[in-house]
Coordinates of C-alpha atoms in Angstrom, one line a residue:
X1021 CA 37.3 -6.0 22.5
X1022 CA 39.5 -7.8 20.2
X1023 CA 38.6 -7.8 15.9
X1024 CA 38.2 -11.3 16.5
X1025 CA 34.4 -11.0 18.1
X1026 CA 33.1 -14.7 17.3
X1027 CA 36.4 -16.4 19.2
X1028 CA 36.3 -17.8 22.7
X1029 CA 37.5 -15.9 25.0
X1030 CA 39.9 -18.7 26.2
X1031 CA 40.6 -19.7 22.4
X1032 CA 44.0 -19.3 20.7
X1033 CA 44.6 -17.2 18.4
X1034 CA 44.3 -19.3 15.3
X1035 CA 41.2 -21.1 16.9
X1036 CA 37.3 -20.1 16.3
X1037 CA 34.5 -21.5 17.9
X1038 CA 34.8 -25.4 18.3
X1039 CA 33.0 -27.8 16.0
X1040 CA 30.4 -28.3 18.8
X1041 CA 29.8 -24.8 20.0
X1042 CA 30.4 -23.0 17.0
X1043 CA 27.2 -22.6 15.0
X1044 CA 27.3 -24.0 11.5
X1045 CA 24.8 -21.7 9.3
X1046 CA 24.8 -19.1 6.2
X1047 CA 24.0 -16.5 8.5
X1048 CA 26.3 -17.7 11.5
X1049 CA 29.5 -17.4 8.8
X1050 CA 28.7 -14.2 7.4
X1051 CA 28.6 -13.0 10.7
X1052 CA 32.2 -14.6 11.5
X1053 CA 33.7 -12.8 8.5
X1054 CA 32.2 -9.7 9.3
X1055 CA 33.1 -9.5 13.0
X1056 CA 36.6 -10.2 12.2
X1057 CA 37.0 -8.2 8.8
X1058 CA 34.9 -4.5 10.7
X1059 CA 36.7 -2.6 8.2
X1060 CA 35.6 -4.5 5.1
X1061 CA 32.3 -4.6 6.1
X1062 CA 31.7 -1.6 7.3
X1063 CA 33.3 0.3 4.4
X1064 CA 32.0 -1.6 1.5
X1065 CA 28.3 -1.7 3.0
X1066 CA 28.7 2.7 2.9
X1067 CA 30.5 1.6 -0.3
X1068 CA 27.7 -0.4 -1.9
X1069 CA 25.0 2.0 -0.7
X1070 CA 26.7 5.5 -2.4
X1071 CA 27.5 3.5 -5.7
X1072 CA 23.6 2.2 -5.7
X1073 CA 22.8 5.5 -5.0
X1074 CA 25.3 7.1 -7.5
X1075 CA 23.6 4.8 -10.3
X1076 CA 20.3 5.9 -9.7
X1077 CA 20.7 9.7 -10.5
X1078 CA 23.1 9.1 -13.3
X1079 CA 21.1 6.6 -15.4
X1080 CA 17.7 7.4 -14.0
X1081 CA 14.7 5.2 -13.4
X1082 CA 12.0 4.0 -16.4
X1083 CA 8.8 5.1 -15.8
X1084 CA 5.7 3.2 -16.7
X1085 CA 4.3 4.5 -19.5
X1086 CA 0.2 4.7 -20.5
X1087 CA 1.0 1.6 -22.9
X1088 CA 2.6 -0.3 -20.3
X1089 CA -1.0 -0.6 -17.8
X1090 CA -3.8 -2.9 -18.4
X1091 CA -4.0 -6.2 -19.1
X1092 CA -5.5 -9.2 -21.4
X1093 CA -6.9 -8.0 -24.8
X1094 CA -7.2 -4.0 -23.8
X1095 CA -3.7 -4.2 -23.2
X1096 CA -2.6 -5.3 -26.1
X1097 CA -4.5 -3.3 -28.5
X1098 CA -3.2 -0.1 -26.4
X1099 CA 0.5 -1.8 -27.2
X1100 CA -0.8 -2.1 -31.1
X1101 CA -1.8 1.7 -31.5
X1102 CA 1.6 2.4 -29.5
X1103 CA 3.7 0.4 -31.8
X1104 CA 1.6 2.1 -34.9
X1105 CA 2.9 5.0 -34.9
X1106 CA -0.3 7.5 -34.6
X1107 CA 0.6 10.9 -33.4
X1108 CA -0.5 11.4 -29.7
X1109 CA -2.0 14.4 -28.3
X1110 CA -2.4 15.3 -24.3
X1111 CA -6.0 16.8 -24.7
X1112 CA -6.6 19.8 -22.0
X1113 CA -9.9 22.2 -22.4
X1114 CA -11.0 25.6 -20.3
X1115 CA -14.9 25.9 -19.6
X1116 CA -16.3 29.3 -19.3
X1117 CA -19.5 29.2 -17.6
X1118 CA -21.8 32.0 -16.7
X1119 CA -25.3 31.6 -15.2
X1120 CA -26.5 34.7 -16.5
X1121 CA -24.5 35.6 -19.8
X1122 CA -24.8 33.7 -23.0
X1123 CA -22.3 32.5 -25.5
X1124 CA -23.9 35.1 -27.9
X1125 CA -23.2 37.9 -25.7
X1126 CA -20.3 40.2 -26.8
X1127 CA -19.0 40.1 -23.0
X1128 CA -18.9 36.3 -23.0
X1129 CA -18.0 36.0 -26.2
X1130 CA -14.3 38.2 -25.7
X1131 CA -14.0 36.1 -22.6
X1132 CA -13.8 33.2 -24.8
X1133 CA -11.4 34.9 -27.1
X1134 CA -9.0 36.4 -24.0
X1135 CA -9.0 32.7 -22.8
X1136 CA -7.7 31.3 -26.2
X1137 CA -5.3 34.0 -26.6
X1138 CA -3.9 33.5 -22.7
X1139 CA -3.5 29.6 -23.2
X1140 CA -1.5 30.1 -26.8
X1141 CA 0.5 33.2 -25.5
X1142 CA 2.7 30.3 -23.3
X1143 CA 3.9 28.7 -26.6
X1144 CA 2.9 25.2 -25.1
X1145 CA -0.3 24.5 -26.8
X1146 CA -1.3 23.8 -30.6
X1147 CA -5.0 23.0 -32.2
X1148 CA -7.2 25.5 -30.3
X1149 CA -10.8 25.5 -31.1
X1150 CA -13.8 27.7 -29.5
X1151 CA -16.4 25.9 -31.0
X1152 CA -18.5 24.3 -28.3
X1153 CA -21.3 25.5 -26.9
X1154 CA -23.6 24.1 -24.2
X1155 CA -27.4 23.3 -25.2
X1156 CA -28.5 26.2 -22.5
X1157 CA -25.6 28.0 -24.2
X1158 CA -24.4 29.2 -20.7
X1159 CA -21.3 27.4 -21.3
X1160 CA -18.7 27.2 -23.9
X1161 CA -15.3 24.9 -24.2
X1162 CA -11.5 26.3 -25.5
X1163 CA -10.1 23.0 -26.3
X1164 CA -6.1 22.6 -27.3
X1165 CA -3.7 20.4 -26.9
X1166 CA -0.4 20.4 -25.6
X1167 CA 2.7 20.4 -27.8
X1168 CA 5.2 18.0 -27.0
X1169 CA 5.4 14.4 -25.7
X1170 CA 2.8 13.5 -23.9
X1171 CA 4.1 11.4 -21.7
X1172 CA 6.2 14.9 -20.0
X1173 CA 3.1 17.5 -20.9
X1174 CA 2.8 17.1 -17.0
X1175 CA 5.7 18.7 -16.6
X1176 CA 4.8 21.8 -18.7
X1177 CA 1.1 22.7 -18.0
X1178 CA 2.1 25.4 -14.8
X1179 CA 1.9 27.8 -17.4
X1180 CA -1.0 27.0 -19.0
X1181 CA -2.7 26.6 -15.7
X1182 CA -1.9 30.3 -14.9
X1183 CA -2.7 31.5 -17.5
X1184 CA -6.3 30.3 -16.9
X1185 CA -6.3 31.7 -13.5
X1186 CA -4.7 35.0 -14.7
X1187 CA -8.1 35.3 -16.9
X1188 CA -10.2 33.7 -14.3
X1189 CA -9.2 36.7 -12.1
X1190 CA -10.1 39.4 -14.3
X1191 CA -13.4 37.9 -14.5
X1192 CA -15.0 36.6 -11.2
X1193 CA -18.2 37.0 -12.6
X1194 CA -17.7 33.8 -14.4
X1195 CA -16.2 30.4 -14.5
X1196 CA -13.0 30.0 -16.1
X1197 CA -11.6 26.9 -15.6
X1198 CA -9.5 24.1 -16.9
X1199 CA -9.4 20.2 -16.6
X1200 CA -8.2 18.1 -19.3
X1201 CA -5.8 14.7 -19.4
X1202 CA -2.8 16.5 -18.4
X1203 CA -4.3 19.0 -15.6
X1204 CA -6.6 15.8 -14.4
X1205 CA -3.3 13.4 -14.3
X1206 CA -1.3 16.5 -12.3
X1207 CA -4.1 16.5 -9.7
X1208 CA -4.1 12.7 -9.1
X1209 CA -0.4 13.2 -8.8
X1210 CA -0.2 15.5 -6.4
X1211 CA -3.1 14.0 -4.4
X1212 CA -1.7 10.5 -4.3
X1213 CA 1.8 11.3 -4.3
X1214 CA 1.1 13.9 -1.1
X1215 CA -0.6 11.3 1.0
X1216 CA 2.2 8.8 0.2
X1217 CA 5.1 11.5 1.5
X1218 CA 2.9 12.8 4.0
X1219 CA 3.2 8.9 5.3
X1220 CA 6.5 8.3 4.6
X1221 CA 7.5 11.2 6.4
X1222 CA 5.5 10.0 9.4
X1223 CA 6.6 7.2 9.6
X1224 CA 10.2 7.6 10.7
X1225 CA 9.7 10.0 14.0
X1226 CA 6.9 7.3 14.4
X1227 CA 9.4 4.2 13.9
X1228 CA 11.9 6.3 15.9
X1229 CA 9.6 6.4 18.8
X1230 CA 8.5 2.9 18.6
X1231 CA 12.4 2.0 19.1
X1232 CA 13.6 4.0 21.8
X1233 CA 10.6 2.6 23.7
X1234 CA 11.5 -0.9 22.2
X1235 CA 15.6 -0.3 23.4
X1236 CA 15.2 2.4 25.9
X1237 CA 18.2 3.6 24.5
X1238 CA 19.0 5.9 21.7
X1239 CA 21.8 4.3 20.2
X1240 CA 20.3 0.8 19.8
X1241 CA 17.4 2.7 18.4
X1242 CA 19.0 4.3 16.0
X1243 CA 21.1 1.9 14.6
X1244 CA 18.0 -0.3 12.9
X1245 CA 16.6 3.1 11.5
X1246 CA 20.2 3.8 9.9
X1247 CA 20.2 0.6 8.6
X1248 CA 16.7 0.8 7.1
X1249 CA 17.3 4.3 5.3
X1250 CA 20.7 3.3 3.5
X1251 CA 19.1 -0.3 2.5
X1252 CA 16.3 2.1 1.0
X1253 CA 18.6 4.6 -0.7
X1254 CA 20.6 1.3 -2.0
X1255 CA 17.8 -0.1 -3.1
X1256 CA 16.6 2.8 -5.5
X1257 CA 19.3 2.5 -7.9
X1258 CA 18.9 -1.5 -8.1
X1259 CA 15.7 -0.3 -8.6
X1260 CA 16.7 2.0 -11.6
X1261 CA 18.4 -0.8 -13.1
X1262 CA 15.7 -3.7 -12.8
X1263 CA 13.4 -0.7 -14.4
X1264 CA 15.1 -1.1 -18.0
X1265 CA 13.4 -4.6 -17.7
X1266 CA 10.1 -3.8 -15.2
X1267 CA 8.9 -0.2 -15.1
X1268 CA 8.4 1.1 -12.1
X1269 CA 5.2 2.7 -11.4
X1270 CA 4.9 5.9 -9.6
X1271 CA 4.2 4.9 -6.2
X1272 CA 6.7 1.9 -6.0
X1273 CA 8.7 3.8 -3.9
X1274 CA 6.8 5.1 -1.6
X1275 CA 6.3 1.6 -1.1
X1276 CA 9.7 0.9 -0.7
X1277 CA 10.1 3.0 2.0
X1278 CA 7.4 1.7 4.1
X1279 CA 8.7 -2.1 3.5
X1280 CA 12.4 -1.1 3.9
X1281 CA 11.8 0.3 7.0
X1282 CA 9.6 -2.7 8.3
X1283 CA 11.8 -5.6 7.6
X1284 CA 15.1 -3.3 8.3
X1285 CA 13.6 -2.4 11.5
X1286 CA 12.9 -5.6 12.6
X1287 CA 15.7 -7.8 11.0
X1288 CA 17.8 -5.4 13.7
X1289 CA 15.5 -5.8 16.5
X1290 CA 16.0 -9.5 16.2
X1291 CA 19.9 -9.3 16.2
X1292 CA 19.9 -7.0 18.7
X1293 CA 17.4 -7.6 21.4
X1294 CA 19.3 -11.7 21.2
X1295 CA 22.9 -10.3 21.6
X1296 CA 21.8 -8.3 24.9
X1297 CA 19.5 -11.6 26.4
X1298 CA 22.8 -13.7 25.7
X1299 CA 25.1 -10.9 27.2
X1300 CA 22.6 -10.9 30.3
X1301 CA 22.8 -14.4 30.9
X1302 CA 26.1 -14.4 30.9
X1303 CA 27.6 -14.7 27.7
X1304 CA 30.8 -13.2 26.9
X1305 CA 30.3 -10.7 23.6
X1306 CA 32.3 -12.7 21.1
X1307 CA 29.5 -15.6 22.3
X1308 CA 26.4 -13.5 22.5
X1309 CA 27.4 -12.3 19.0
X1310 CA 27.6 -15.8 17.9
X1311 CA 24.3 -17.2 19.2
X1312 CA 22.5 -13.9 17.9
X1313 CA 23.9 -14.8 14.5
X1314 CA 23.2 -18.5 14.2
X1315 CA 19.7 -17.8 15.6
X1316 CA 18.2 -14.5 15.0
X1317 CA 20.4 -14.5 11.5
X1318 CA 19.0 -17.6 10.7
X1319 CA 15.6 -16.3 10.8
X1320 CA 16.2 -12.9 9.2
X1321 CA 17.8 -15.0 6.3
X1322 CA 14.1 -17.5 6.3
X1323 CA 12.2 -14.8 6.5
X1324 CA 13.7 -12.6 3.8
X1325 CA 13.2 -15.9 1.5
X1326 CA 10.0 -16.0 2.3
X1327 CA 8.9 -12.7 1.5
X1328 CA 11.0 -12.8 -1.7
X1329 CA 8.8 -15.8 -2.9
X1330 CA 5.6 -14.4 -1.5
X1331 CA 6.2 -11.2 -3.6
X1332 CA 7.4 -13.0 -6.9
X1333 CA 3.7 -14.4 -7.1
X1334 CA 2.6 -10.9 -8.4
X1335 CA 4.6 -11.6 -11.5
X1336 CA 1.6 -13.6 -12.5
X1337 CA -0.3 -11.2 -12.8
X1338 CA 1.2 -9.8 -15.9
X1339 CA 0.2 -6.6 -14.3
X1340 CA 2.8 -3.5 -14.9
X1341 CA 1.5 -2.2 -11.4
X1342 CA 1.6 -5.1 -9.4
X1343 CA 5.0 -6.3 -11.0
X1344 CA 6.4 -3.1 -9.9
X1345 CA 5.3 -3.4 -6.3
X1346 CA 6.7 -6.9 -6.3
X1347 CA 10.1 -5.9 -8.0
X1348 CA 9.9 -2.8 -5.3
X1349 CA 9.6 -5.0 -2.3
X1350 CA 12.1 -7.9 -3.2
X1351 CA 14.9 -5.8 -3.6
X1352 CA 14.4 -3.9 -0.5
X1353 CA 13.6 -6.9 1.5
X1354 CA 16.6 -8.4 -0.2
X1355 CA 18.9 -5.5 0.7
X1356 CA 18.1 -4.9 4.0
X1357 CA 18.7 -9.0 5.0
X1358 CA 22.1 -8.5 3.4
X1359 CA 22.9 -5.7 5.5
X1360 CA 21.7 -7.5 8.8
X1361 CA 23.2 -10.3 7.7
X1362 CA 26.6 -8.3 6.8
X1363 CA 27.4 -4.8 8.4
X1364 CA 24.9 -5.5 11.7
X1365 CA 27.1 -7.9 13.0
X1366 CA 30.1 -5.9 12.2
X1367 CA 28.9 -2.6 13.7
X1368 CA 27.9 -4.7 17.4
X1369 CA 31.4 -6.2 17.6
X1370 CA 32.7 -2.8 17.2
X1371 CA 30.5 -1.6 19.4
X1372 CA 30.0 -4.0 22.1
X1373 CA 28.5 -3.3 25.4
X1374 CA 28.1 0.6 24.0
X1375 CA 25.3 -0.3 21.8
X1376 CA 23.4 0.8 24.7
X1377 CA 24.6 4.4 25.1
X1378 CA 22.0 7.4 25.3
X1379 CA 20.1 5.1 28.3
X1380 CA 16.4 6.4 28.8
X1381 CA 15.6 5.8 32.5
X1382 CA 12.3 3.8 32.9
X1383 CA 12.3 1.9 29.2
X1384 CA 16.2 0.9 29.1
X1385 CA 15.9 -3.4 30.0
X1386 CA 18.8 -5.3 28.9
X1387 CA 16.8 -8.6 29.6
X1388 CA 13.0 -8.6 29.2
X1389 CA 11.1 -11.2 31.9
X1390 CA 8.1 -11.8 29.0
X1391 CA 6.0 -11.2 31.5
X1392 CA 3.2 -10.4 29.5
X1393 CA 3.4 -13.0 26.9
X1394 CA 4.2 -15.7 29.7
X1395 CA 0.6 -15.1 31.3
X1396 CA -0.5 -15.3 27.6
X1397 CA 1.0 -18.3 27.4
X1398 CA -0.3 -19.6 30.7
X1399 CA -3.9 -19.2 29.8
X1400 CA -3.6 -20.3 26.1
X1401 CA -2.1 -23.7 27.5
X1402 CA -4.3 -24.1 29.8
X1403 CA -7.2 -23.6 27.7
X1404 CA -6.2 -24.3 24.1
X1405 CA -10.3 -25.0 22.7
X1406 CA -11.1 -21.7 24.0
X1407 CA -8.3 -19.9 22.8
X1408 CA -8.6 -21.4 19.5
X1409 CA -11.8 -20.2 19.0
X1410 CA -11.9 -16.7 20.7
X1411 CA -8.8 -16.5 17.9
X1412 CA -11.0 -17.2 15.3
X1413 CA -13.7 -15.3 15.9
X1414 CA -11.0 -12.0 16.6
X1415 CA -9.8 -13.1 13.0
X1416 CA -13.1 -13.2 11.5
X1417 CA -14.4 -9.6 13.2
X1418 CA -11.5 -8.4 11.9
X1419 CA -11.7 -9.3 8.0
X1420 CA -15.4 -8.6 8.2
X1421 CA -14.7 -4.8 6.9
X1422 CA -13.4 -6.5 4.0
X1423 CA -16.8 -7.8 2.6
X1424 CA -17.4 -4.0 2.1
X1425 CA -14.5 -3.5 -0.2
X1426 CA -15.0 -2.5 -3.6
X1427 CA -12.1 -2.2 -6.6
X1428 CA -11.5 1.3 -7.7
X1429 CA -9.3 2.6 -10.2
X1430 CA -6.4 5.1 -9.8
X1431 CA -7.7 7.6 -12.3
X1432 CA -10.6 10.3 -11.2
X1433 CA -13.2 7.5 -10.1
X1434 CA -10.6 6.5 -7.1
X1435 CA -9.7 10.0 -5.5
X1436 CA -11.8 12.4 -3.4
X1437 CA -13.2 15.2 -6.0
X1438 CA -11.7 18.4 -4.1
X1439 CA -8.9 19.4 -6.7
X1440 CA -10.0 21.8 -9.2
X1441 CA -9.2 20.2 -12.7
X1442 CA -11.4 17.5 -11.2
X1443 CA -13.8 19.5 -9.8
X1444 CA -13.7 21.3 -13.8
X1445 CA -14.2 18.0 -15.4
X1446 CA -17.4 17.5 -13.3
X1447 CA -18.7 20.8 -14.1
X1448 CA -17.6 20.3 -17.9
X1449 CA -19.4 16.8 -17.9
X1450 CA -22.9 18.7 -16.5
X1451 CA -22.6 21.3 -19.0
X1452 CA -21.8 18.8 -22.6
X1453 CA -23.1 15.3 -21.1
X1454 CA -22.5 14.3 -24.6
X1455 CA -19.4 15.9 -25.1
X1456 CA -15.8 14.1 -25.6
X1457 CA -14.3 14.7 -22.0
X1458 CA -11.1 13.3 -21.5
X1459 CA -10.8 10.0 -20.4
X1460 CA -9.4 9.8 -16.8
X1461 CA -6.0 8.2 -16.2

């Protein structure tokens, strides 16, 4: 196969495509160049994706900050305290609850004490108070808060947290147990962020899976995955750049996972599934290359503009979360088009006819008949009133489930009340109704 992929094969050397065959597109020329400079495209996509990567862990990505959330008025009074100056404190409190002792009894009352000493014995809390006592006095409050920024007091609560076990052990005659801003925000954390990786890491055996039956060969398959993990990786340090302008919110890349391998996947299931229908028809491989370029690259290219646009709507919202999402998905998107638009076509002229190595007998087709679409067809044709409407009615059973949807927020109202510093705050809200609990986050 010669370096020259998009050239006739009868062609001179000096000669490309003729004016009349030779497709005359964005995507159709970035294909040329790459197909005849492998090298350079190859090597600076790998390039571009370590220096993106590289940028990320040295400069780091802004966070969204408690300040940055909200929107309208609330908003900007939080921003008006922020830029005030007032000291902030990350509130935490341990309950100790007995259904039988009382907060006058001696053996409650040195549980109490043993609790306040365990919490300041880590050096990472300040302002303790022992104070409060429940109406039924069955229940009394250690509140403290953590030293430190407030912003990173998630970061140092472990010890804290077991230190209240390590007294909670000695005494399993009682409740001792803590919830607060910090412990509460660490629980949401962990729940959220755990069924985000839990999905993320599903979903690439899963999008494996779905290629290799897609392909029927492991190759092909694996190509479109490769290219959706390093537009992903690339995409976290443009990400850490646009963050000194947007910050990103926590979940933003989970996100970005999901959407980089969705539009990675198929950008290269549309380059690649056209190069081997032109091939099976005949087509030479610097020609099949060409029509997959000027077609299926033409509508990678659309479709990556229309997402881009779709997704810079959110910016209207004004909303830190929702700008994040949409800063998220347009660089991904926008990544993984420029790498099928770039080092896709440079990695099948390389390849050629081998893109279909690791054959799996009984999936591998190089040419699908449509056969299931084309009886679709046939009946939709032949019947468009009906089809129209049975489409329509599918549509509307399907968005019916949405009538039951209800807004929730991500603090404690919006996650399933089986961690413990949640479980804590409901049992510290039943004890002191009227007591200052923490406002969830």
């Amino acid at each position: 196969m010669t370096t020259s992929m998009l050239r006739p094969p009868d062609s001179r050397p000096d000669e490309t495509l003729t004016s009349h065959r030779r497709p005359r597109n964005l995507a159709a020329a970035v294909a040329r160049f790459s197909a005849r400079h492998r090298a350079t495209a190859i090597i600076g996509w790998l390039l571009f994706v370590v220096a993106a990567t590289a940028l990320s862990a040295v400069i780091g990505t802004v966070g969204a900050e408690d300040s940055d959330y909200g929107n309208g008025e609330s908003k900007r009074a939080e921003q008006i305290i922020d830029a005030a100056g007032f000291p902030e404190r990350a509130g935490e409190m341990v309950i100790v609850q007995s259904s039988t002792l009382t907060a006058d009894s001696a053996e409650f009352q040195n549980v109490v004490r043993e609790t306040a000493s365990a919490v300041e014995a880590t050096g990472q809390v300040e302002n303790i108070n022992t104070d409060a006592v429940s109406e039924d006095g069955h229940s009394a409050l250690v509140t403290f808060d953590m030293k430190g920024d407030p912003e990173t007091a998630v970061d140092r609560v472990d010890p804290v947290l077991d230190a209240v076990a390590g007294v909670q052990g000695k005494h399993s005659d009682l409740v001792v147990a803590q919830t607060g801003e910090v412990s509460i925000d660490k629980a949401i954390e962990s729940q959220v962020s755990g069924a985000l990786g839990t999905l993320s890491m599903l979903s690439l055996p899963v999008t494996l899976g779905i290629l290799l039956v897609a392909f029927g060969a492991l190759l092909a398959a694996v190509i479109p995955l490769g290219l959706a993990i390093t537009a992903f990786l690339a995409s976290l340090g443009l990400l850490a750049a646009s963050s000194r302008f947007f910050p990103a919110d926590d979940t933003v890349t989970h996100l970005m996972l999901l959407m980089g391998l969705a539009v990675g996947v198929d950008y290269c299931i549309f380059y690649i599934r056209r190069e081997r229908e032109e091939r099976a028809n005949g087509a030479s491989p610097e020609q099949a290359l060409a029509t997959a370029a000027a077609t299926s690259g033409r509508s990678i290219l659309i479709s990556a503009f229309t997402v881009i646009i779709a997704m810079a709507g959110m910016f209207l919202t004004q909303d830190v979360t929702f700008i994040s999402l949409a800063v998220g998905t347009i660089l991904v998107v926008a990544v993984a088009a420029l790498g099928s638009l770039t080092v896709l076509p440079a990695v099948l002229s390389k390849l050629g006819d081998k893109v279909d190595l690791g054959r799996i007998p009984g999936l591998y087709q190089r040419k699908s008949n449509g056969g299931f679409w084309r009886f679709v067809l046939r009946v939709v044709l032949r019947r468009p009133g009906v089809s129209a409407a049975l489409a329509a009615a599918a549509l509307v059973a399907l968005a019916l489930p949405a009538l039951g949807m209800r807004p929730a927020s991500d603090g404690i109202e919006g996650v399933k009340h089986d961690e413990a510093a949640i479980q804590t705050y409901d049992r510290v809200q039943a004890a002191f109704p009227a007591a200052p609990t923490p406002p969830p986050s």
